[in-house]
C-alpha cells in the first residue's frame, strides 16, 4: 500500500524547493509597473545579485529559463561564423555547444567525458594552437547538472592567462550559483550564466547574466545580438523597462527579493556554501556505503571534482530506474533521471539517477530522501552495502 499521503518531495536538480516565504512573497496583487514600489525594490536586487555572484560587474535579468540565459550569452558574445572553445564535462556542456552551433558559431569541443572535470592544460594547448586568435570565448560549466562534475574555474582562468589569449571566459553556473563556492571577479570570469530555479530557490522563469566590461565591449561587435537578448540596455540602461526588455516579471522579482534576503542577509553566503557542502558529503557517504560489495557507485570518483548541489550515481541492472519508479509511486519522492548517461532507448538508461540537494534543503530533507531510497532498495531486492544511513549521519555531524 503506498504511503504517499502528505507533502511530496521533488529531489531533482531543479526546480528546487521554494521556501514558503518566497512563495508567499509572490502571492500578491500585481504592482504598478511604471513607478513606485517595484522600481525601488529592483534597485535593491541589482547589488544583491552582484553579491551572490561575488562581482562588481554588470547584471542582466531575462524572463527565461537556463536555456534562454545560454542564448542571451551566446548572442552577445559572438557573430555568425565566429569560433568558440567549449570544455564539455557532461550533457549540459554539449547542450550549450549545440545552441551555439545552431546560431552559426563554430565550436571546438574538448570532450572530457561524463565523469571527469576539464583539464586546464588541454584548454591552454588548444588556445596556443589558435595562432590566428580566432577563438572568441572559452565556455565551461562550473557544475554540469547531468554528470555532477565540477570544474576548477580559477585553474582554467590561469590556463587561459598563461597563453596570453584574448578569449573571454564564460561560465555556466546554473547548477552551482548559491550552492557551490563561486567568485566571479576573483576567478576572472567574464560572463556568468545563472537561472532562478536551483540555488536561488525560485520557480523557473528568470535567467541571469553577469558580464564584465570586456564582455560588454565584445557585445558591441557581435552581430548575433537581437533586441530582446541584448544585454546592454538590461545591464546599463537608464529606464526601468529596459531592465526586462518590456514588462517586468513582477511576481518573480518579489520572490527573488525574499530569496536573496534569506541567503545573503540572514544565513550568509559562506554559510550557504558550507551547508550545501555538508549535505553533499552526507549523500556521498551514503552511496559509498551502498557501494560496498555491489555495483552502486558515484559518477565522479574524486570528491574535489563533485558539485555540491547534485549527485549523479549508478545503480546497475536497471536498479536506478526501478528505484525511481518505486519512490515516486510508493513514497512520494521524485529523483532525477540519469540525463545524458545513455540514450533513453538503451537498457543502460535505467542504470543512472541523480539526487538534487540544492537550495532550500536541510538535514532532515536530505536524510529523508536517503532513508526512503534505502527502503526502496530493500523492497526491490537491490543489492547494497550496509551502514549507509549511519554513514550519512556521521558525515553530517563530522
PDB file of C-alpha atoms in Angstrom, residues 140-367:
ATOM      1  CA  UNK A 140      32.673  25.745 -19.470  1.00  0.00           C
ATOM      2  CA  UNK A 141      30.071  24.607 -16.955  1.00  0.00           C
ATOM      3  CA  UNK A 142      31.033  25.167 -13.328  1.00  0.00           C
ATOM      4  CA  UNK A 143      28.923  22.163 -12.293  1.00  0.00           C
ATOM      5  CA  UNK A 144      27.357  20.120 -15.067  1.00  0.00           C
ATOM      6  CA  UNK A 145      23.840  19.297 -13.855  1.00  0.00           C
ATOM      7  CA  UNK A 146      23.854  15.952 -15.656  1.00  0.00           C
ATOM      8  CA  UNK A 147      27.201  14.496 -14.601  1.00  0.00           C
ATOM      9  CA  UNK A 148      27.646  16.469 -11.339  1.00  0.00           C
ATOM     10  CA  UNK A 149      31.275  17.095 -12.372  1.00  0.00           C
ATOM     11  CA  UNK A 150      32.641  20.376 -11.028  1.00  0.00           C
ATOM     12  CA  UNK A 151      35.357  22.312 -12.847  1.00  0.00           C
ATOM     13  CA  UNK A 152      38.168  24.336 -11.305  1.00  0.00           C
ATOM     14  CA  UNK A 153      37.341  27.708 -12.819  1.00  0.00           C
ATOM     15  CA  UNK A 154      40.278  29.538 -11.237  1.00  0.00           C
ATOM     16  CA  UNK A 155      42.670  26.985 -12.750  1.00  0.00           C
ATOM     17  CA  UNK A 156      41.039  27.357 -16.163  1.00  0.00           C
ATOM     18  CA  UNK A 157      41.399  31.139 -15.923  1.00  0.00           C
ATOM     19  CA  UNK A 158      45.087  30.705 -15.084  1.00  0.00           C
ATOM     20  CA  UNK A 159      45.497  28.381 -18.060  1.00  0.00           C
ATOM     21  CA  UNK A 160      43.944  30.969 -20.380  1.00  0.00           C
ATOM     22  CA  UNK A 161      46.147  33.709 -18.964  1.00  0.00           C
ATOM     23  CA  UNK A 162      49.276  31.570 -19.449  1.00  0.00           C
ATOM     24  CA  UNK A 163      48.685  31.713 -23.211  1.00  0.00           C
ATOM     25  CA  UNK A 164      48.029  35.487 -23.384  1.00  0.00           C
ATOM     26  CA  UNK A 165      44.986  34.618 -25.498  1.00  0.00           C
ATOM     27  CA  UNK A 166      42.318  37.360 -25.558  1.00  0.00           C
ATOM     28  CA  UNK A 167      39.340  34.953 -25.386  1.00  0.00           C
ATOM     29  CA  UNK A 168      36.565  35.641 -22.907  1.00  0.00           C
ATOM     30  CA  UNK A 169      35.905  33.123 -20.147  1.00  0.00           C
ATOM     31  CA  UNK A 170      32.190  32.253 -19.991  1.00  0.00           C
ATOM     32  CA  UNK A 171      30.887  30.000 -17.208  1.00  0.00           C
ATOM     33  CA  UNK A 172      27.541  28.241 -16.870  1.00  0.00           C
ATOM     34  CA  UNK A 173      26.783  28.450 -13.131  1.00  0.00           C
ATOM     35  CA  UNK A 174      23.124  27.456 -13.403  1.00  0.00           C
ATOM     36  CA  UNK A 175      23.592  24.403 -11.153  1.00  0.00           C
ATOM     37  CA  UNK A 176      26.165  25.945  -8.810  1.00  0.00           C
ATOM     38  CA  UNK A 177      25.062  29.533  -8.130  1.00  0.00           C
ATOM     39  CA  UNK A 178      24.068  29.805  -4.484  1.00  0.00           C
ATOM     40  CA  UNK A 179      25.266  26.254  -3.775  1.00  0.00           C
ATOM     41  CA  UNK A 180      28.990  25.877  -4.539  1.00  0.00           C
ATOM     42  CA  UNK A 181      31.647  28.431  -3.748  1.00  0.00           C
ATOM     43  CA  UNK A 182      31.708  30.825  -6.687  1.00  0.00           C
ATOM     44  CA  UNK A 183      33.765  34.018  -7.047  1.00  0.00           C
ATOM     45  CA  UNK A 184      33.281  35.726 -10.384  1.00  0.00           C
ATOM     46  CA  UNK A 185      35.773  38.574 -10.059  1.00  0.00           C
ATOM     47  CA  UNK A 186      38.430  36.685  -8.117  1.00  0.00           C
ATOM     48  CA  UNK A 187      38.363  33.852 -10.645  1.00  0.00           C
ATOM     49  CA  UNK A 188      38.462  36.165 -13.663  1.00  0.00           C
ATOM     50  CA  UNK A 189      35.122  35.197 -15.196  1.00  0.00           C
ATOM     51  CA  UNK A 190      33.919  37.488 -18.000  1.00  0.00           C
ATOM     52  CA  UNK A 191      30.413  36.049 -18.486  1.00  0.00           C
ATOM     53  CA  UNK A 192      28.467  34.142 -15.831  1.00  0.00           C
ATOM     54  CA  UNK A 193      25.174  32.425 -16.639  1.00  0.00           C
ATOM     55  CA  UNK A 194      22.583  31.655 -13.962  1.00  0.00           C
ATOM     56  CA  UNK A 195      18.893  30.894 -13.504  1.00  0.00           C
ATOM     57  CA  UNK A 196      16.276  31.179 -10.798  1.00  0.00           C
ATOM     58  CA  UNK A 197      15.146  27.590 -10.280  1.00  0.00           C
ATOM     59  CA  UNK A 198      18.076  26.000  -8.455  1.00  0.00           C
ATOM     60  CA  UNK A 199      20.201  27.608  -5.740  1.00  0.00           C
ATOM     61  CA  UNK A 200      18.146  30.804  -5.834  1.00  0.00           C
ATOM     62  CA  UNK A 201      15.073  28.815  -4.705  1.00  0.00           C
ATOM     63  CA  UNK A 202      12.537  30.299  -7.140  1.00  0.00           C
ATOM     64  CA  UNK A 203      10.299  28.669  -9.742  1.00  0.00           C
ATOM     65  CA  UNK A 204      11.729  28.578 -13.285  1.00  0.00           C
ATOM     66  CA  UNK A 205      11.327  31.821 -15.181  1.00  0.00           C
ATOM     67  CA  UNK A 206      14.308  34.113 -14.606  1.00  0.00           C
ATOM     68  CA  UNK A 207      17.683  33.905 -16.317  1.00  0.00           C
ATOM     69  CA  UNK A 208      20.664  35.992 -15.255  1.00  0.00           C
ATOM     70  CA  UNK A 209      23.864  37.115 -16.952  1.00  0.00           C
ATOM     71  CA  UNK A 210      26.718  38.821 -15.166  1.00  0.00           C
ATOM     72  CA  UNK A 211      29.185  40.327 -17.646  1.00  0.00           C
ATOM     73  CA  UNK A 212      32.466  42.220 -17.472  1.00  0.00           C
ATOM     74  CA  UNK A 213      33.446  45.427 -19.271  1.00  0.00           C
ATOM     75  CA  UNK A 214      35.500  43.268 -21.651  1.00  0.00           C
ATOM     76  CA  UNK A 215      32.401  41.223 -22.477  1.00  0.00           C
ATOM     77  CA  UNK A 216      30.382  44.413 -22.861  1.00  0.00           C
ATOM     78  CA  UNK A 217      32.811  45.638 -25.496  1.00  0.00           C
ATOM     79  CA  UNK A 218      32.662  42.278 -27.275  1.00  0.00           C
ATOM     80  CA  UNK A 219      28.885  42.567 -27.486  1.00  0.00           C
ATOM     81  CA  UNK A 220      29.183  45.845 -29.405  1.00  0.00           C
ATOM     82  CA  UNK A 221      30.775  43.860 -32.239  1.00  0.00           C
ATOM     83  CA  UNK A 222      28.543  40.771 -32.045  1.00  0.00           C
ATOM     84  CA  UNK A 223      26.121  40.543 -34.964  1.00  0.00           C
ATOM     85  CA  UNK A 224      24.016  37.841 -33.284  1.00  0.00           C
ATOM     86  CA  UNK A 225      22.663  40.388 -30.805  1.00  0.00           C
ATOM     87  CA  UNK A 226      18.901  40.863 -31.149  1.00  0.00           C
ATOM     88  CA  UNK A 227      16.736  43.480 -29.410  1.00  0.00           C
ATOM     89  CA  UNK A 228      15.423  41.084 -26.795  1.00  0.00           C
ATOM     90  CA  UNK A 229      18.668  39.301 -25.931  1.00  0.00           C
ATOM     91  CA  UNK A 230      20.854  42.437 -25.983  1.00  0.00           C
ATOM     92  CA  UNK A 231      22.357  42.757 -22.508  1.00  0.00           C
ATOM     93  CA  UNK A 232      23.461  46.392 -22.928  1.00  0.00           C
ATOM     94  CA  UNK A 233      20.126  48.062 -22.081  1.00  0.00           C
ATOM     95  CA  UNK A 234      19.415  45.455 -19.398  1.00  0.00           C
ATOM     96  CA  UNK A 235      22.762  45.990 -17.692  1.00  0.00           C
ATOM     97  CA  UNK A 236      23.427  49.662 -18.376  1.00  0.00           C
ATOM     98  CA  UNK A 237      20.015  51.144 -19.296  1.00  0.00           C
ATOM     99  CA  UNK A 238      18.553  54.282 -17.789  1.00  0.00           C
ATOM    100  CA  UNK A 239      14.845  53.406 -17.871  1.00  0.00           C
ATOM    101  CA  UNK A 240      13.160  50.737 -15.757  1.00  0.00           C
ATOM    102  CA  UNK A 241      11.515  48.849 -18.638  1.00  0.00           C
ATOM    103  CA  UNK A 242      14.930  48.367 -20.265  1.00  0.00           C
ATOM    104  CA  UNK A 243      15.994  46.009 -17.466  1.00  0.00           C
ATOM    105  CA  UNK A 244      13.482  43.442 -18.731  1.00  0.00           C
ATOM    106  CA  UNK A 245      13.014  44.174 -22.425  1.00  0.00           C
ATOM    107  CA  UNK A 246       9.440  45.229 -21.631  1.00  0.00           C
ATOM    108  CA  UNK A 247       7.098  44.314 -18.794  1.00  0.00           C
ATOM    109  CA  UNK A 248       8.879  43.309 -15.589  1.00  0.00           C
ATOM    110  CA  UNK A 249       8.419  39.752 -14.222  1.00  0.00           C
ATOM    111  CA  UNK A 250       6.856  41.308 -11.146  1.00  0.00           C
ATOM    112  CA  UNK A 251       5.991  38.297  -9.008  1.00  0.00           C
ATOM    113  CA  UNK A 252       9.285  36.519  -9.656  1.00  0.00           C
ATOM    114  CA  UNK A 253      11.043  39.709  -8.580  1.00  0.00           C
ATOM    115  CA  UNK A 254       9.192  39.768  -5.260  1.00  0.00           C
ATOM    116  CA  UNK A 255      10.194  36.152  -4.704  1.00  0.00           C
ATOM    117  CA  UNK A 256      13.777  36.912  -5.671  1.00  0.00           C
ATOM    118  CA  UNK A 257      13.918  39.747  -3.165  1.00  0.00           C
ATOM    119  CA  UNK A 258      12.879  37.364  -0.383  1.00  0.00           C
ATOM    120  CA  UNK A 259      15.276  34.630  -1.507  1.00  0.00           C
ATOM    121  CA  UNK A 260      18.273  36.959  -1.626  1.00  0.00           C
ATOM    122  CA  UNK A 261      17.422  38.332   1.810  1.00  0.00           C
ATOM    123  CA  UNK A 262      17.354  34.797   3.208  1.00  0.00           C
ATOM    124  CA  UNK A 263      20.639  33.855   1.551  1.00  0.00           C
ATOM    125  CA  UNK A 264      22.731  36.978   1.944  1.00  0.00           C
ATOM    126  CA  UNK A 265      21.454  38.823   4.991  1.00  0.00           C
ATOM    127  CA  UNK A 266      20.151  36.024   7.226  1.00  0.00           C
ATOM    128  CA  UNK A 267      22.126  32.845   6.549  1.00  0.00           C
ATOM    129  CA  UNK A 268      25.121  34.441   4.843  1.00  0.00           C
ATOM    130  CA  UNK A 269      26.654  33.268   1.582  1.00  0.00           C
ATOM    131  CA  UNK A 270      29.638  31.403   3.118  1.00  0.00           C
ATOM    132  CA  UNK A 271      27.204  29.529   5.357  1.00  0.00           C
ATOM    133  CA  UNK A 272      25.010  28.705   2.343  1.00  0.00           C
ATOM    134  CA  UNK A 273      28.030  27.189   0.604  1.00  0.00           C
ATOM    135  CA  UNK A 274      29.048  25.283   3.744  1.00  0.00           C
ATOM    136  CA  UNK A 275      25.527  23.879   4.208  1.00  0.00           C
ATOM    137  CA  UNK A 276      25.458  22.553   0.663  1.00  0.00           C
ATOM    138  CA  UNK A 277      28.902  21.002   1.042  1.00  0.00           C
ATOM    139  CA  UNK A 278      27.907  19.305   4.296  1.00  0.00           C
ATOM    140  CA  UNK A 279      24.707  17.865   2.848  1.00  0.00           C
ATOM    141  CA  UNK A 280      26.562  16.727  -0.267  1.00  0.00           C
ATOM    142  CA  UNK A 281      29.085  14.853   1.862  1.00  0.00           C
ATOM    143  CA  UNK A 282      26.220  13.044   3.588  1.00  0.00           C
ATOM    144  CA  UNK A 283      24.875  11.924   0.205  1.00  0.00           C
ATOM    145  CA  UNK A 284      28.324  10.812  -0.939  1.00  0.00           C
ATOM    146  CA  UNK A 285      28.919   8.842   2.276  1.00  0.00           C
ATOM    147  CA  UNK A 286      25.613   7.067   1.759  1.00  0.00           C
ATOM    148  CA  UNK A 287      26.442   5.993  -1.788  1.00  0.00           C
ATOM    149  CA  UNK A 288      29.941   4.911  -0.740  1.00  0.00           C
ATOM    150  CA  UNK A 289      28.397   2.619   1.886  1.00  0.00           C
ATOM    151  CA  UNK A 290      25.763   1.283  -0.505  1.00  0.00           C
ATOM    152  CA  UNK A 291      28.538   0.556  -2.981  1.00  0.00           C
ATOM    153  CA  UNK A 292      30.404  -1.859  -0.725  1.00  0.00           C
ATOM    154  CA  UNK A 293      30.086  -5.251  -2.366  1.00  0.00           C
ATOM    155  CA  UNK A 294      27.655  -4.012  -5.023  1.00  0.00           C
ATOM    156  CA  UNK A 295      27.828  -2.116  -8.302  1.00  0.00           C
ATOM    157  CA  UNK A 296      26.366   1.094  -6.850  1.00  0.00           C
ATOM    158  CA  UNK A 297      28.767   3.976  -7.447  1.00  0.00           C
ATOM    159  CA  UNK A 298      29.029   7.735  -7.603  1.00  0.00           C
ATOM    160  CA  UNK A 299      29.525   9.112 -11.093  1.00  0.00           C
ATOM    161  CA  UNK A 300      32.514  11.311 -10.178  1.00  0.00           C
ATOM    162  CA  UNK A 301      35.208   9.449  -8.259  1.00  0.00           C
ATOM    163  CA  UNK A 302      37.151  12.413  -6.857  1.00  0.00           C
ATOM    164  CA  UNK A 303      35.228  14.338  -4.150  1.00  0.00           C
ATOM    165  CA  UNK A 304      37.101  17.526  -5.082  1.00  0.00           C
ATOM    166  CA  UNK A 305      35.561  17.327  -8.558  1.00  0.00           C
ATOM    167  CA  UNK A 306      31.943  16.835  -7.433  1.00  0.00           C
ATOM    168  CA  UNK A 307      29.354  19.593  -7.331  1.00  0.00           C
ATOM    169  CA  UNK A 308      27.699  20.356  -4.011  1.00  0.00           C
ATOM    170  CA  UNK A 309      24.178  20.759  -5.409  1.00  0.00           C
ATOM    171  CA  UNK A 310      23.559  17.478  -7.249  1.00  0.00           C
ATOM    172  CA  UNK A 311      24.887  13.928  -7.090  1.00  0.00           C
ATOM    173  CA  UNK A 312      24.869  11.623 -10.115  1.00  0.00           C
ATOM    174  CA  UNK A 313      25.187   7.897  -9.486  1.00  0.00           C
ATOM    175  CA  UNK A 314      24.683   4.457 -10.966  1.00  0.00           C
ATOM    176  CA  UNK A 315      22.648   1.533  -9.630  1.00  0.00           C
ATOM    177  CA  UNK A 316      23.249  -1.207 -12.199  1.00  0.00           C
ATOM    178  CA  UNK A 317      20.963  -3.765 -13.840  1.00  0.00           C
ATOM    179  CA  UNK A 318      18.134  -1.268 -14.135  1.00  0.00           C
ATOM    180  CA  UNK A 319      18.171  -0.611 -10.401  1.00  0.00           C
ATOM    181  CA  UNK A 320      18.188   3.174 -10.704  1.00  0.00           C
ATOM    182  CA  UNK A 321      15.096   3.247 -12.892  1.00  0.00           C
ATOM    183  CA  UNK A 322      13.267   0.741 -10.736  1.00  0.00           C
ATOM    184  CA  UNK A 323      14.118   2.688  -7.598  1.00  0.00           C
ATOM    185  CA  UNK A 324      12.985   5.978  -9.111  1.00  0.00           C
ATOM    186  CA  UNK A 325       9.638   4.449 -10.046  1.00  0.00           C
ATOM    187  CA  UNK A 326       9.160   2.863  -6.604  1.00  0.00           C
ATOM    188  CA  UNK A 327       9.987   6.085  -4.767  1.00  0.00           C
ATOM    189  CA  UNK A 328       7.521   8.163  -6.754  1.00  0.00           C
ATOM    190  CA  UNK A 329       4.705   5.617  -6.578  1.00  0.00           C
ATOM    191  CA  UNK A 330       5.193   4.388  -3.011  1.00  0.00           C
ATOM    192  CA  UNK A 331       6.926   7.141  -1.040  1.00  0.00           C
ATOM    193  CA  UNK A 332       6.127  10.483  -2.692  1.00  0.00           C
ATOM    194  CA  UNK A 333       9.771  11.215  -3.584  1.00  0.00           C
ATOM    195  CA  UNK A 334      10.937  12.063  -7.109  1.00  0.00           C
ATOM    196  CA  UNK A 335      14.596  11.625  -8.089  1.00  0.00           C
ATOM    197  CA  UNK A 336      16.271  12.945 -11.226  1.00  0.00           C
ATOM    198  CA  UNK A 337      16.817  10.835 -14.313  1.00  0.00           C
ATOM    199  CA  UNK A 338      20.340   9.935 -15.396  1.00  0.00           C
ATOM    200  CA  UNK A 339      20.450  12.646 -18.031  1.00  0.00           C
ATOM    201  CA  UNK A 340      22.941  12.129 -20.839  1.00  0.00           C
ATOM    202  CA  UNK A 341      24.498   8.971 -19.427  1.00  0.00           C
ATOM    203  CA  UNK A 342      22.781   6.717 -22.000  1.00  0.00           C
ATOM    204  CA  UNK A 343      20.094   7.050 -24.638  1.00  0.00           C
ATOM    205  CA  UNK A 344      16.555   6.599 -23.375  1.00  0.00           C
ATOM    206  CA  UNK A 345      16.172   3.681 -25.808  1.00  0.00           C
ATOM    207  CA  UNK A 346      19.165   1.825 -24.333  1.00  0.00           C
ATOM    208  CA  UNK A 347      18.853  -0.579 -21.363  1.00  0.00           C
ATOM    209  CA  UNK A 348      21.695   1.276 -19.603  1.00  0.00           C
ATOM    210  CA  UNK A 349      19.451   4.338 -19.350  1.00  0.00           C
ATOM    211  CA  UNK A 350      17.778   2.689 -16.354  1.00  0.00           C
ATOM    212  CA  UNK A 351      21.119   2.359 -14.526  1.00  0.00           C
ATOM    213  CA  UNK A 352      21.540   6.043 -13.662  1.00  0.00           C
ATOM    214  CA  UNK A 353      19.870   8.611 -11.435  1.00  0.00           C
ATOM    215  CA  UNK A 354      20.565  11.970  -9.804  1.00  0.00           C
ATOM    216  CA  UNK A 355      19.784  13.282  -6.333  1.00  0.00           C
ATOM    217  CA  UNK A 356      19.269  17.025  -6.049  1.00  0.00           C
ATOM    218  CA  UNK A 357      20.300  18.698  -2.778  1.00  0.00           C
ATOM    219  CA  UNK A 358      20.228  22.344  -3.766  1.00  0.00           C
ATOM    220  CA  UNK A 359      18.610  25.498  -2.490  1.00  0.00           C
ATOM    221  CA  UNK A 360      16.145  25.302   0.396  1.00  0.00           C
ATOM    222  CA  UNK A 361      17.315  21.974   1.834  1.00  0.00           C
ATOM    223  CA  UNK A 362      18.362  20.858   5.298  1.00  0.00           C
ATOM    224  CA  UNK A 363      19.393  17.732   7.164  1.00  0.00           C
ATOM    225  CA  UNK A 364      16.003  16.098   7.615  1.00  0.00           C
ATOM    226  CA  UNK A 365      15.051  16.655   3.971  1.00  0.00           C
ATOM    227  CA  UNK A 366      18.271  15.080   2.710  1.00  0.00           C
ATOM    228  CA  UNK A 367      18.256  12.247   5.238  1.00  0.00           C
TER     229      UNK A 367
END
